[in-house]
PDB file of C-alpha atoms in Angstrom:
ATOM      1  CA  UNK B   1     339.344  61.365 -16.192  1.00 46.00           C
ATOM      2  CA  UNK B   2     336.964  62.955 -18.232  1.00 49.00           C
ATOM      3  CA  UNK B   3     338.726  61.720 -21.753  1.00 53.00           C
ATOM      4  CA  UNK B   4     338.231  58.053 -20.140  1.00 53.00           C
ATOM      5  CA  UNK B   5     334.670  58.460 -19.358  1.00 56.00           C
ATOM      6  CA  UNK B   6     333.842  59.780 -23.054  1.00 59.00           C
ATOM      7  CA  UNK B   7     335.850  56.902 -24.641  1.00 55.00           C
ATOM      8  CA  UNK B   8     333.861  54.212 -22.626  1.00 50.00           C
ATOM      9  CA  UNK B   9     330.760  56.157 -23.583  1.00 49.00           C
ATOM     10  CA  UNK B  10     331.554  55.913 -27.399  1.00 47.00           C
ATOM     11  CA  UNK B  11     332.846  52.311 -27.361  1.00 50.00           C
ATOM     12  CA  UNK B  12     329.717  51.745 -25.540  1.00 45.00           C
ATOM     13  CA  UNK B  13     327.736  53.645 -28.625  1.00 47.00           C
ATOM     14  CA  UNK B  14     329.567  51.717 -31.303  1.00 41.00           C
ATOM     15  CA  UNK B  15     329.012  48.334 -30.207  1.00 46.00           C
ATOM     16  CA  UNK B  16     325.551  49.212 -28.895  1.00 43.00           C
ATOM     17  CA  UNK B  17     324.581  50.446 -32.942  1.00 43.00           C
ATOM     18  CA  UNK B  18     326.930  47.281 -34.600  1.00 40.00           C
ATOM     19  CA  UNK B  19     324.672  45.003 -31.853  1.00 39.00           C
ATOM     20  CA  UNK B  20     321.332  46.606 -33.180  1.00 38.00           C
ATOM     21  CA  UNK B  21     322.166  46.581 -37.338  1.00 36.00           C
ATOM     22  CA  UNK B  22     323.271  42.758 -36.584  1.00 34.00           C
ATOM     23  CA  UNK B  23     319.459  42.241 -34.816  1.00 36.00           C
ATOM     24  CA  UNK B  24     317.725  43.972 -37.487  1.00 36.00           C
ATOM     25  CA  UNK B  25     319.550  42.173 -40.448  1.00 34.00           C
ATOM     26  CA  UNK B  26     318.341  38.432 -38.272  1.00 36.00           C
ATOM     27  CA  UNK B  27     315.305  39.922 -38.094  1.00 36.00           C
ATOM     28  CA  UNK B  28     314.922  40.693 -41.716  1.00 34.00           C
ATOM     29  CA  UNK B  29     316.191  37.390 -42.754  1.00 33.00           C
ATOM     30  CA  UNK B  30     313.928  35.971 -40.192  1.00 34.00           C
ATOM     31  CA  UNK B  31     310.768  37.595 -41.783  1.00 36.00           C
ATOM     32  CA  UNK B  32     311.951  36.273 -45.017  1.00 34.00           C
ATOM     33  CA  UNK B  33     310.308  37.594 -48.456  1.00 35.00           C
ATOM     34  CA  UNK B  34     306.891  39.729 -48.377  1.00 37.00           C
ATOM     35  CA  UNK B  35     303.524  38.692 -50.286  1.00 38.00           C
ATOM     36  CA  UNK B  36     303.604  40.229 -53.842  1.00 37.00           C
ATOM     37  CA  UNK B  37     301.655  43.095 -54.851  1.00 35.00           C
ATOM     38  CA  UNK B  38     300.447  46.156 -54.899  1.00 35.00           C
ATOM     39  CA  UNK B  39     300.528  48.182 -51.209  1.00 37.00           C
ATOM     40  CA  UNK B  40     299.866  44.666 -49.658  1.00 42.00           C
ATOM     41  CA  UNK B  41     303.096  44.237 -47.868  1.00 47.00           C
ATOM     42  CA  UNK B  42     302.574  41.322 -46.135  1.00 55.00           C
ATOM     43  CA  UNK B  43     305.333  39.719 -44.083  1.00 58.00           C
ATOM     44  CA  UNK B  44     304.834  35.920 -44.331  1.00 62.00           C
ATOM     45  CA  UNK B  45     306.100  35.583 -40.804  1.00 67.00           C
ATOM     46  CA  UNK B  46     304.327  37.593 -38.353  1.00 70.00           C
ATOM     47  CA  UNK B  47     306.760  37.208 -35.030  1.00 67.00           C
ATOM     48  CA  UNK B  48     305.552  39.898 -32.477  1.00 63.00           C
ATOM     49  CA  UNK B  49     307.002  40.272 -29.148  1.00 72.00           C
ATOM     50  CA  UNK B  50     304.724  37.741 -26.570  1.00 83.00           C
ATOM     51  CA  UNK B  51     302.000  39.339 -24.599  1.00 92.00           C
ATOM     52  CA  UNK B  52     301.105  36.549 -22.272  1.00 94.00           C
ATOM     53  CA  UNK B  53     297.550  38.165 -21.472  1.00 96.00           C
ATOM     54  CA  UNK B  54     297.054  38.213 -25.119  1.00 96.00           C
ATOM     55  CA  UNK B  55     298.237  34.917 -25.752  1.00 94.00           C
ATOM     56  CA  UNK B  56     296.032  33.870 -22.852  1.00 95.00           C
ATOM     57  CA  UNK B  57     292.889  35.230 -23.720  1.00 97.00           C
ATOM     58  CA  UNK B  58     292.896  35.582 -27.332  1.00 97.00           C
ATOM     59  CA  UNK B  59     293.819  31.720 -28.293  1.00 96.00           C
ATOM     60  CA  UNK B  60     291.258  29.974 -25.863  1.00 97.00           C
ATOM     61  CA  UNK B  61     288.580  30.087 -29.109  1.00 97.00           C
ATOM     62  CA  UNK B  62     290.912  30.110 -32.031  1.00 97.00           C
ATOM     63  CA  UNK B  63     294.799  30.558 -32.465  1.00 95.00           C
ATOM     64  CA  UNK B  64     295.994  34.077 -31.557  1.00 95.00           C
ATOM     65  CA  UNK B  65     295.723  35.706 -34.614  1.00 96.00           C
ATOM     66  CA  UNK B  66     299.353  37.586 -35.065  1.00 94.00           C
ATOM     67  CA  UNK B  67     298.949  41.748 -34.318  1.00 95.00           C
ATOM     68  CA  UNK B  68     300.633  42.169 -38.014  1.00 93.00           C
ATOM     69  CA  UNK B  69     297.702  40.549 -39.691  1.00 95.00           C
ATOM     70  CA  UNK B  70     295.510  43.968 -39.109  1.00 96.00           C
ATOM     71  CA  UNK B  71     295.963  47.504 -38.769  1.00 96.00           C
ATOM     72  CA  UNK B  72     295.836  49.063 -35.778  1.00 97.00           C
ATOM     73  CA  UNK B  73     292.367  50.818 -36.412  1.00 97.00           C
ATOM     74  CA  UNK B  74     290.544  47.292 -37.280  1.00 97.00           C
ATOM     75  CA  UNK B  75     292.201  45.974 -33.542  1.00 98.00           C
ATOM     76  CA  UNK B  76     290.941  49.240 -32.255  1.00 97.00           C
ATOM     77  CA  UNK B  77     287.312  47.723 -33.719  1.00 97.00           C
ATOM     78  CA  UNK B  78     287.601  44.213 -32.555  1.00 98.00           C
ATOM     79  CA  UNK B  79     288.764  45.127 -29.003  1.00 98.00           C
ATOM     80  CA  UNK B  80     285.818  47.404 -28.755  1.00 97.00           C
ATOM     81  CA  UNK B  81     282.619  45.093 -29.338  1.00 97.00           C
ATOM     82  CA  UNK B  82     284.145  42.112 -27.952  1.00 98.00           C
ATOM     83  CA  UNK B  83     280.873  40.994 -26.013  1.00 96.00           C
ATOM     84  CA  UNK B  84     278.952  40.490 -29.603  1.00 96.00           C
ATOM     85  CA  UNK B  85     282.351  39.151 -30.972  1.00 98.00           C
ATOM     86  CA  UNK B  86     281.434  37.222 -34.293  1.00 96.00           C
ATOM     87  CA  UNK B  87     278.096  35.875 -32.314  1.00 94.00           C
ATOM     88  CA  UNK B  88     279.618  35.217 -29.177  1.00 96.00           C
ATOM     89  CA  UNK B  89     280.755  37.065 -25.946  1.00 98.00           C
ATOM     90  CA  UNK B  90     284.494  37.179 -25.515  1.00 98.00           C
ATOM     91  CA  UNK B  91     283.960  40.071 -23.191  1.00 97.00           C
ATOM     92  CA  UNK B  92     287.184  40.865 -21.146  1.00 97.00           C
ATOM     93  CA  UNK B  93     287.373  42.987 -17.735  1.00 95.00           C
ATOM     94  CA  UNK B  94     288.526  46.375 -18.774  1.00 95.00           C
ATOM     95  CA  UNK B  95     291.893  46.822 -17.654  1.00 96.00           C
ATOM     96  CA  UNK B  96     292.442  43.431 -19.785  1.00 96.00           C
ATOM     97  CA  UNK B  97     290.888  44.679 -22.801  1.00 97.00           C
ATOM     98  CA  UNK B  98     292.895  48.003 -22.507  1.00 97.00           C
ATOM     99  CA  UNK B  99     295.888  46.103 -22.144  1.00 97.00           C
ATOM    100  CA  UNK B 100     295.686  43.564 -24.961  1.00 98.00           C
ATOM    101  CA  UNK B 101     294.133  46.659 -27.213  1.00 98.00           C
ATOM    102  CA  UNK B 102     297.391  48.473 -26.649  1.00 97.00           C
ATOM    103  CA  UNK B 103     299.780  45.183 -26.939  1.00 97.00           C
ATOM    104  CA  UNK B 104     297.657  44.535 -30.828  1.00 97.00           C
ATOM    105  CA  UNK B 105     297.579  48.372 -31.887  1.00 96.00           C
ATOM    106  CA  UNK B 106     301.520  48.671 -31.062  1.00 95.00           C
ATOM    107  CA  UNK B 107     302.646  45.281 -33.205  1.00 95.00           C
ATOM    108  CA  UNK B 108     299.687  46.098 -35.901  1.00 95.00           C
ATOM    109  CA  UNK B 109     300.687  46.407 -39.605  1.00 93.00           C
ATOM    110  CA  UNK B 110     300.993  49.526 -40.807  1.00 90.00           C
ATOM    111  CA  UNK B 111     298.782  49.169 -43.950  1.00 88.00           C
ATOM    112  CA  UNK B 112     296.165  51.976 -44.465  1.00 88.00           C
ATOM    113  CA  UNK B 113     292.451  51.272 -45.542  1.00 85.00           C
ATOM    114  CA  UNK B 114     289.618  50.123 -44.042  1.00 90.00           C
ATOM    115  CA  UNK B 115     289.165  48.902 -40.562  1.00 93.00           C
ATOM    116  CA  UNK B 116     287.833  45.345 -40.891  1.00 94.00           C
ATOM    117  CA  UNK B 117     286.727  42.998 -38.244  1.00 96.00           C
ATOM    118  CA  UNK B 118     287.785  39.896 -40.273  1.00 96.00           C
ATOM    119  CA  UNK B 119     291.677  39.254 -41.356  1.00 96.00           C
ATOM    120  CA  UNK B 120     289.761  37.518 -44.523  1.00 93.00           C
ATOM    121  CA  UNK B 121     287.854  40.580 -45.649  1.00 92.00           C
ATOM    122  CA  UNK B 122     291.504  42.458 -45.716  1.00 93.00           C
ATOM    123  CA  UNK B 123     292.301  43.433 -49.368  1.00 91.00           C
ATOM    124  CA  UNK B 124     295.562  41.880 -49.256  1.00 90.00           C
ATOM    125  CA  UNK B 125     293.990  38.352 -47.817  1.00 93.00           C
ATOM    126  CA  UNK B 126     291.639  38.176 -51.031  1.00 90.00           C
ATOM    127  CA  UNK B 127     294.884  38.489 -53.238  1.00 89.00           C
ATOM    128  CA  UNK B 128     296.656  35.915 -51.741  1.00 89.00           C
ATOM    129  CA  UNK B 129     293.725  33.703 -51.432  1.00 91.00           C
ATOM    130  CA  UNK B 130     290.918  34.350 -54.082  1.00 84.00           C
ATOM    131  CA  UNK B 131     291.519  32.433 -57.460  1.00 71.00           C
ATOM    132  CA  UNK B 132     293.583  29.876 -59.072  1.00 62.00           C
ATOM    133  CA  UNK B 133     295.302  28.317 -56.357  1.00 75.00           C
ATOM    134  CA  UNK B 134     292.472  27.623 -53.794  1.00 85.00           C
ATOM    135  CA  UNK B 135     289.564  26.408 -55.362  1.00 84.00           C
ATOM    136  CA  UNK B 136     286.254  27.662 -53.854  1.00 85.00           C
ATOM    137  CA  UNK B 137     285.254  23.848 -52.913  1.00 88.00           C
ATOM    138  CA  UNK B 138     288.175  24.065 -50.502  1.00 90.00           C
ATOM    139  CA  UNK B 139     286.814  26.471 -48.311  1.00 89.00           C
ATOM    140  CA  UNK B 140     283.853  24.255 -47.511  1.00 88.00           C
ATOM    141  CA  UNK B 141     285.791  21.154 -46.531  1.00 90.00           C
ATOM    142  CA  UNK B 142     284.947  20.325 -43.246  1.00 88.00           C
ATOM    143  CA  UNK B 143     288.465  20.565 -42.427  1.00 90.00           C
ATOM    144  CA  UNK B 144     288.539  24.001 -43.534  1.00 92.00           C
ATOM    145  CA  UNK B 145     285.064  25.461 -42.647  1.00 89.00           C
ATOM    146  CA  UNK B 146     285.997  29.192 -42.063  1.00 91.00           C
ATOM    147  CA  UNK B 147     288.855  30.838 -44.118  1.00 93.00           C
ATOM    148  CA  UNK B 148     289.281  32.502 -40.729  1.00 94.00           C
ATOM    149  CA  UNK B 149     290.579  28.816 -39.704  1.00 95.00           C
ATOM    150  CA  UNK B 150     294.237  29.748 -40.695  1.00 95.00           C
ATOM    151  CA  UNK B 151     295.987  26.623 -39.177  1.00 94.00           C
ATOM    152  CA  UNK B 152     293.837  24.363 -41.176  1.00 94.00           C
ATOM    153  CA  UNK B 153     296.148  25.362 -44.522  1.00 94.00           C
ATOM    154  CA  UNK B 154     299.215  27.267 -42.447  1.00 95.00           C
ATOM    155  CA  UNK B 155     300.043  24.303 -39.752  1.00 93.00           C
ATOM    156  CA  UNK B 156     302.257  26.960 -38.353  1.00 92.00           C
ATOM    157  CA  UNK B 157     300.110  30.105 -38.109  1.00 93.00           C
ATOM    158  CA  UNK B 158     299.930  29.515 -34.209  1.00 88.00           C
ATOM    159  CA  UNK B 159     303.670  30.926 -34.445  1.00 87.00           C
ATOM    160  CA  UNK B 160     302.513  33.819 -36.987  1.00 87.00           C
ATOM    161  CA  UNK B 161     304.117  31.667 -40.108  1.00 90.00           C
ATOM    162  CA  UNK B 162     302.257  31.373 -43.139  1.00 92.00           C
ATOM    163  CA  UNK B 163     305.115  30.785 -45.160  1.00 90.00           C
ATOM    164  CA  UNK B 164     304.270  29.733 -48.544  1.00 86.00           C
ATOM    165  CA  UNK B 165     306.486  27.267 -48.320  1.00 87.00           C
ATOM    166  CA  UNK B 166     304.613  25.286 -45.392  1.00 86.00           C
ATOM    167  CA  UNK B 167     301.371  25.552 -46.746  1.00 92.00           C
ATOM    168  CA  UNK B 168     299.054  22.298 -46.747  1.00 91.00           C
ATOM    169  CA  UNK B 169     295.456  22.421 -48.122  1.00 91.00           C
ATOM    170  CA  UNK B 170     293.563  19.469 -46.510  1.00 90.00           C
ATOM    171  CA  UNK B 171     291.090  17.280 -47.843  1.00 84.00           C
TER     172      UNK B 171
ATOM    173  CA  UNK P   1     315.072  30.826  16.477  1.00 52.00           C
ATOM    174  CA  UNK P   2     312.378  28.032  15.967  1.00 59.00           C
ATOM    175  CA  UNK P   3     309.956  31.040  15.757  1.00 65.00           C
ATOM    176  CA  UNK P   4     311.541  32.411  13.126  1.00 61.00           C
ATOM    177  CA  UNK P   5     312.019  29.636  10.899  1.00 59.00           C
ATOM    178  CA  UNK P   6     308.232  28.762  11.480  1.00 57.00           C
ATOM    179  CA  UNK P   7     307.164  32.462  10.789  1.00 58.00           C
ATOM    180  CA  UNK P   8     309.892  32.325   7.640  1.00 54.00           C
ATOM    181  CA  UNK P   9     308.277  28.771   6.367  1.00 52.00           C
ATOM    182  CA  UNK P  10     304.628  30.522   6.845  1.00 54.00           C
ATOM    183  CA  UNK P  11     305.366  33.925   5.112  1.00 54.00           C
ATOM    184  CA  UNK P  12     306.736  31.888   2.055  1.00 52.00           C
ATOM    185  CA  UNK P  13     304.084  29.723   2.099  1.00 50.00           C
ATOM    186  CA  UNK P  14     301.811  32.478   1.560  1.00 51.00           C
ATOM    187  CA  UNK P  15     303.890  33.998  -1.501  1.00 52.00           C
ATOM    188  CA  UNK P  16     303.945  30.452  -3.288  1.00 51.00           C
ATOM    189  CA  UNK P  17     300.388  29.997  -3.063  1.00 50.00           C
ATOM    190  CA  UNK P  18     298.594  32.134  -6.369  1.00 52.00           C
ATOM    191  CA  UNK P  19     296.461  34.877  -4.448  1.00 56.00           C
ATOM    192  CA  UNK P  20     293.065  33.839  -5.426  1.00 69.00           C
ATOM    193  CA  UNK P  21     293.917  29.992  -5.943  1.00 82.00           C
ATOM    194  CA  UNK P  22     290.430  28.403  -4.660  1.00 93.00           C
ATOM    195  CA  UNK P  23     289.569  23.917  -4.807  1.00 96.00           C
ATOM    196  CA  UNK P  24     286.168  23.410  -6.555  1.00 97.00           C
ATOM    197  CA  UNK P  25     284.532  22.544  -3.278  1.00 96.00           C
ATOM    198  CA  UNK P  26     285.546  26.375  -2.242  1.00 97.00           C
ATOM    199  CA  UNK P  27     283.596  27.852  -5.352  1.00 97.00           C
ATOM    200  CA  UNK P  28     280.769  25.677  -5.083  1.00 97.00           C
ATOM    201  CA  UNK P  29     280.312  27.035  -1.429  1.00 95.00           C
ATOM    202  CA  UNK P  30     280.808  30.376  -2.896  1.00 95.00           C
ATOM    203  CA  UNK P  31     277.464  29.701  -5.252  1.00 96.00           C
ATOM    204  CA  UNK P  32     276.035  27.994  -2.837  1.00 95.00           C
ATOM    205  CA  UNK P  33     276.328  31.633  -0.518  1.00 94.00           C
ATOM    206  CA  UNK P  34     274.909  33.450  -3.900  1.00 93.00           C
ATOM    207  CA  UNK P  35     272.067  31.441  -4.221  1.00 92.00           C
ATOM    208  CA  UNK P  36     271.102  32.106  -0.456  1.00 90.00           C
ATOM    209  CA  UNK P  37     269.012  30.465   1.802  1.00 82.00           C
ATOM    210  CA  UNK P  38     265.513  30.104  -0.249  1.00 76.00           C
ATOM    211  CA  UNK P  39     267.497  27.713  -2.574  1.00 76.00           C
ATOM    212  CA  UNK P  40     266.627  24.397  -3.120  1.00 85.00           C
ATOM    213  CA  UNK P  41     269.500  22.161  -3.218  1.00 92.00           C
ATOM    214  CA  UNK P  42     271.799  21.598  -5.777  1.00 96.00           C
ATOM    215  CA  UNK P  43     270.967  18.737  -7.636  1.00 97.00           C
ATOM    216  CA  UNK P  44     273.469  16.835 -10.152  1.00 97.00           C
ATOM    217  CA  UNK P  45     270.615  15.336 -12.129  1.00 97.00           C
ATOM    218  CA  UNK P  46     269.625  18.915 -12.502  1.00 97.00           C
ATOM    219  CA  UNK P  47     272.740  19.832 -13.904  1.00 98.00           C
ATOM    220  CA  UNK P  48     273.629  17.305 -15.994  1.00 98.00           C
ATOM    221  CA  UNK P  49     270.194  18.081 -17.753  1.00 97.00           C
ATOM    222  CA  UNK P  50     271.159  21.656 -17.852  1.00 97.00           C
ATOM    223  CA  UNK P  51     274.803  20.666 -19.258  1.00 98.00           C
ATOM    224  CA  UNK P  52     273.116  18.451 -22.018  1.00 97.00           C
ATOM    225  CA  UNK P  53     269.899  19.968 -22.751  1.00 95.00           C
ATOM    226  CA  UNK P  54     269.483  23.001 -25.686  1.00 93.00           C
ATOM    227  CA  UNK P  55     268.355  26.354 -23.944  1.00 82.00           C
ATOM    228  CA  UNK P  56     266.201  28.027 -26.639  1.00 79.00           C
ATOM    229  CA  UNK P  57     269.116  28.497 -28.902  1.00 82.00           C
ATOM    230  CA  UNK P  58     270.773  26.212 -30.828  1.00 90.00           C
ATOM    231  CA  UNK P  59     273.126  25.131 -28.447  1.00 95.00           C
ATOM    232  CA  UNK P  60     273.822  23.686 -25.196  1.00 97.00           C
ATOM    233  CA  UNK P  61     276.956  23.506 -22.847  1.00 98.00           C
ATOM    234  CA  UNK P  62     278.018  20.102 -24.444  1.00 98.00           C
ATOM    235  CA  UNK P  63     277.621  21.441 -28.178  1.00 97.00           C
ATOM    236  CA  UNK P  64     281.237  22.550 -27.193  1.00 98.00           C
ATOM    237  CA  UNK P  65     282.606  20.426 -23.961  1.00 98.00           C
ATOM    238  CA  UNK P  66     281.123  17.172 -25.590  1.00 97.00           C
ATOM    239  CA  UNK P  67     278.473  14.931 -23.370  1.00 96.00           C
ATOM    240  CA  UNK P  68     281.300  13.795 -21.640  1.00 97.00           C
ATOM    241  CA  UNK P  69     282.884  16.227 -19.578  1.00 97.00           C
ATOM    242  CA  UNK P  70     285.720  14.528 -18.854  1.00 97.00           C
ATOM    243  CA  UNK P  71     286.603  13.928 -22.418  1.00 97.00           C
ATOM    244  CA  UNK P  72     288.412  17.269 -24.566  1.00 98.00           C
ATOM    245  CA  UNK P  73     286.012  19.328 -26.483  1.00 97.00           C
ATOM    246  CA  UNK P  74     285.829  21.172 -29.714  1.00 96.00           C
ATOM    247  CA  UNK P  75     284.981  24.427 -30.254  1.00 96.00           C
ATOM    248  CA  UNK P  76     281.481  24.693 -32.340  1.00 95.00           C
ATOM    249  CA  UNK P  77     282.247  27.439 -34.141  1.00 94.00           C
ATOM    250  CA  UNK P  78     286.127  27.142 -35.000  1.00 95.00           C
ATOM    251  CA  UNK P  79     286.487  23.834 -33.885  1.00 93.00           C
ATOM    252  CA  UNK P  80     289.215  24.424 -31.603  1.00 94.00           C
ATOM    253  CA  UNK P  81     290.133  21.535 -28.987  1.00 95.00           C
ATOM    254  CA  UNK P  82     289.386  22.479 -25.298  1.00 97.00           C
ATOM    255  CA  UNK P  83     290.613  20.494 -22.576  1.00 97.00           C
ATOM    256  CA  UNK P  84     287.759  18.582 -20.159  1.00 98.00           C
ATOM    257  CA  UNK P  85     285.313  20.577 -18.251  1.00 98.00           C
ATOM    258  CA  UNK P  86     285.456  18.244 -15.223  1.00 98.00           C
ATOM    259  CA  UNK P  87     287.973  18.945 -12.378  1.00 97.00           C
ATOM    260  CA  UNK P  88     288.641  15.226 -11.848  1.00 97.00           C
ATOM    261  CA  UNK P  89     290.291  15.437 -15.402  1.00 97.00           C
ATOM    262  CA  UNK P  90     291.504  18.725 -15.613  1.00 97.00           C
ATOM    263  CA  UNK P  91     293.086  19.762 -12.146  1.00 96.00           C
ATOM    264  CA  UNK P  92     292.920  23.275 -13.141  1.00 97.00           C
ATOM    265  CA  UNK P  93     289.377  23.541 -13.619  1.00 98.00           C
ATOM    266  CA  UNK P  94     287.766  25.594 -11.210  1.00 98.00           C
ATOM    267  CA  UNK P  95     290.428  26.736  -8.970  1.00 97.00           C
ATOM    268  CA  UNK P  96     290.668  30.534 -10.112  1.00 96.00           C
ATOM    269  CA  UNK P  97     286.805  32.331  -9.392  1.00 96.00           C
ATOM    270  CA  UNK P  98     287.791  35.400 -11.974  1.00 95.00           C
ATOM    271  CA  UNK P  99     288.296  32.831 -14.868  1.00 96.00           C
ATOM    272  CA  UNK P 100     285.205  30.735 -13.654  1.00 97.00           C
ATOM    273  CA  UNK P 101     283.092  34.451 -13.128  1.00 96.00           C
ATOM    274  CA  UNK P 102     284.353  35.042 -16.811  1.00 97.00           C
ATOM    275  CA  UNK P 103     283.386  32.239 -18.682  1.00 98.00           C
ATOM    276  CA  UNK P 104     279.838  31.279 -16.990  1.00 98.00           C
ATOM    277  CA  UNK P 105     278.951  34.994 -17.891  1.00 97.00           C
ATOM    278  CA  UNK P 106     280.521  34.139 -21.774  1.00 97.00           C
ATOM    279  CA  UNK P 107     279.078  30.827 -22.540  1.00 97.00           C
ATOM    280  CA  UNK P 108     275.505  31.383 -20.669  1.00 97.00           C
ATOM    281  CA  UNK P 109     275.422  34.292 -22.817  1.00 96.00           C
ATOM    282  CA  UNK P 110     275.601  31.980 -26.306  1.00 96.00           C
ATOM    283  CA  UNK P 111     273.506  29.302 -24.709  1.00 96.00           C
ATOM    284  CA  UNK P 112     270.890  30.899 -22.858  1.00 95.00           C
ATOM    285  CA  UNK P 113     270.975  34.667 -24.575  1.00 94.00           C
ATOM    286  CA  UNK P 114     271.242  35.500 -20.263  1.00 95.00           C
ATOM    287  CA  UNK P 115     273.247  34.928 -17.301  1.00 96.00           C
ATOM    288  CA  UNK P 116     273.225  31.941 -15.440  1.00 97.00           C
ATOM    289  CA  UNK P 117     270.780  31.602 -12.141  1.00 96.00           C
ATOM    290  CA  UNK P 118     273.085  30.667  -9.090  1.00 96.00           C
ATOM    291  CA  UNK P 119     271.219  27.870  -8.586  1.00 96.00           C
ATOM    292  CA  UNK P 120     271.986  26.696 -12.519  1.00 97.00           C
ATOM    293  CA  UNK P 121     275.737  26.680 -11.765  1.00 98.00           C
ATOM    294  CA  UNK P 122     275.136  25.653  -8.286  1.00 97.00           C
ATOM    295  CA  UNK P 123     273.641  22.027  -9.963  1.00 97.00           C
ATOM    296  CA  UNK P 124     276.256  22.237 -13.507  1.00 98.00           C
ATOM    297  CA  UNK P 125     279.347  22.214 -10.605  1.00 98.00           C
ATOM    298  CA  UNK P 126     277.190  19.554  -8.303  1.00 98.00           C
ATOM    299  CA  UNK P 127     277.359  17.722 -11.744  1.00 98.00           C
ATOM    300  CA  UNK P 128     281.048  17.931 -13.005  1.00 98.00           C
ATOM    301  CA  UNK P 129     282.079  17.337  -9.379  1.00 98.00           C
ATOM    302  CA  UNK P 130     280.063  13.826  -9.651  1.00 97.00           C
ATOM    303  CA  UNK P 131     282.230  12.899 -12.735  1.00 96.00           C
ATOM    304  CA  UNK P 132     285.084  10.728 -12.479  1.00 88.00           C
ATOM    305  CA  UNK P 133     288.029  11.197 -14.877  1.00 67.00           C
TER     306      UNK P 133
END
């Protein structure tokens, strides 16, 4: 009786740790390479688990800006001076804020350094983007505007893919 | 029996329906109860001079929804679309109070560096409600 129970228990084990190495090798592939460089390790798909209060709240102004894309301390920063956020009030009840805070500080990257408030003031933003292959007339297109306007050059950064690969610069 | 499949039909009626689900007649009459008695009337002229008009600032509600609130907007500063202001082209526009409370507190904060007066939504809602789609 007790033999059968432990064998169930360890087949259950087995094919509970062969499910989770098959999950995390799809979700490696699915992340695909990292950016070059230095300690910027930045995934070039940023797939976080949904928060639908987030996704609400957070993508009424711009697109949701993917939790990987700062570290936990910067979304520690933005969620705390929301009502003068970037020159306008985005100010959220409080359970909401604490709620979204969490979701964004639990998915954040794990890079050290400085907390920004901007994504494009992040060291490893400037490396991908400064220099040779966006010239600085780019950034004022009126298509552009903002380098905070991701989608304008990632068409996919809605879904947290800036994947070199889809990259279009317009005119 | 009959009473129980009535009292059955009226309990799941009540789950269905969102808790705070309101029609933008029912949240005009709720500014219309803020503003109180001593108000004038609410006046769509009013508001569409309000929607259209810069407060001080550099902006006004239509630097965002457009002059046409029944058309989609952009955002000013990120130029994101957002769908029509006016109920009779957006069904879900004012039907939840908490996201209506929300974003009169946001946007009269960029446009008028204040809150709105009752009596300033009470004529921007007279206004929208005038639009047809």
């Amino acid at each position: 009786m007790f033999n059968v129970k432990r064998k169930i228990f360890l087949m259950l084990a087995v094919s509970l740790a062969i499910g989770i190495t098959v999950t995390a090798a799809q979700a490696d592939d699915d992340h695909g390479r990292e950016g070059h460089g230095g300690e910027g390790h930045v995934k070039t798909t940023l797939k976080a688990p949904a928060n639908s209060l987030w996704q609400k709240e957070c993508a009424a102004c711009h697109i949701a800006y993917a939790p990987g894309l700062l570290n936990a301390e910067s979304w520690r920063k933005v969620m705390a001076g929301l009502d003068k956020h970037f020159n306008s009030d985005a100010s959220l009840p409080a359970r909401e804020a604490a709620e979204i805070s969490a979701f964004l500080q639990n998915n954040a990257s794990g890079k050290t350094g400085a907390a920004t408030l901007r994504i494009s003031e992040t060291a490893w933003f400037k490396r991908q983007h400064d220099g040779h292959e966006i010239s600085p007339e780019v950034w004022k297109r009126a298509a552009v505007k903002s380098p905070a306007n991701c989608a304008a050059c990632h068409p996919q950064a809605e879904r947290g893919n800036f994947n070199e690969h889809e990259i279009r610069i317009p005119r | 029996m009959n009473r129980t499949i009535v009292m059955v039909t009226i309990i799941s009626g009540l789950l269905v329906r969102p808790v705070f689900a309101q029609t933008p007649v029912e949240i005009l009459a709720s500014i219309q109860k803020e503003a109180g008695s001593g108000a004038k009337g609410f006046s769509a002229a009013r508001g569409e001079t309000f929607f259209k008009t810069k407060q001080g600032g550099d902006m006004s509600c239509s630097s965002c929804h457009t002059d046409n609130p029944a058309a989609t907007g952009k955002h000013a500063k990120t130029g994101k679309a957002i769908n029509p202001l006016a109920p009779s082209a957006n069904a879900e526009r004012f039907t939840d109070p908490a996201k209506v409370d929300k974003w009169f507190k946001r946007n009269c904060n960029d446009v008028l560096a204040r809150v709105c007066t009752p009596q300033e939504k009470g004529d921007f809602l007279t206004y929208l409600l005038t639009i047809r789609g």
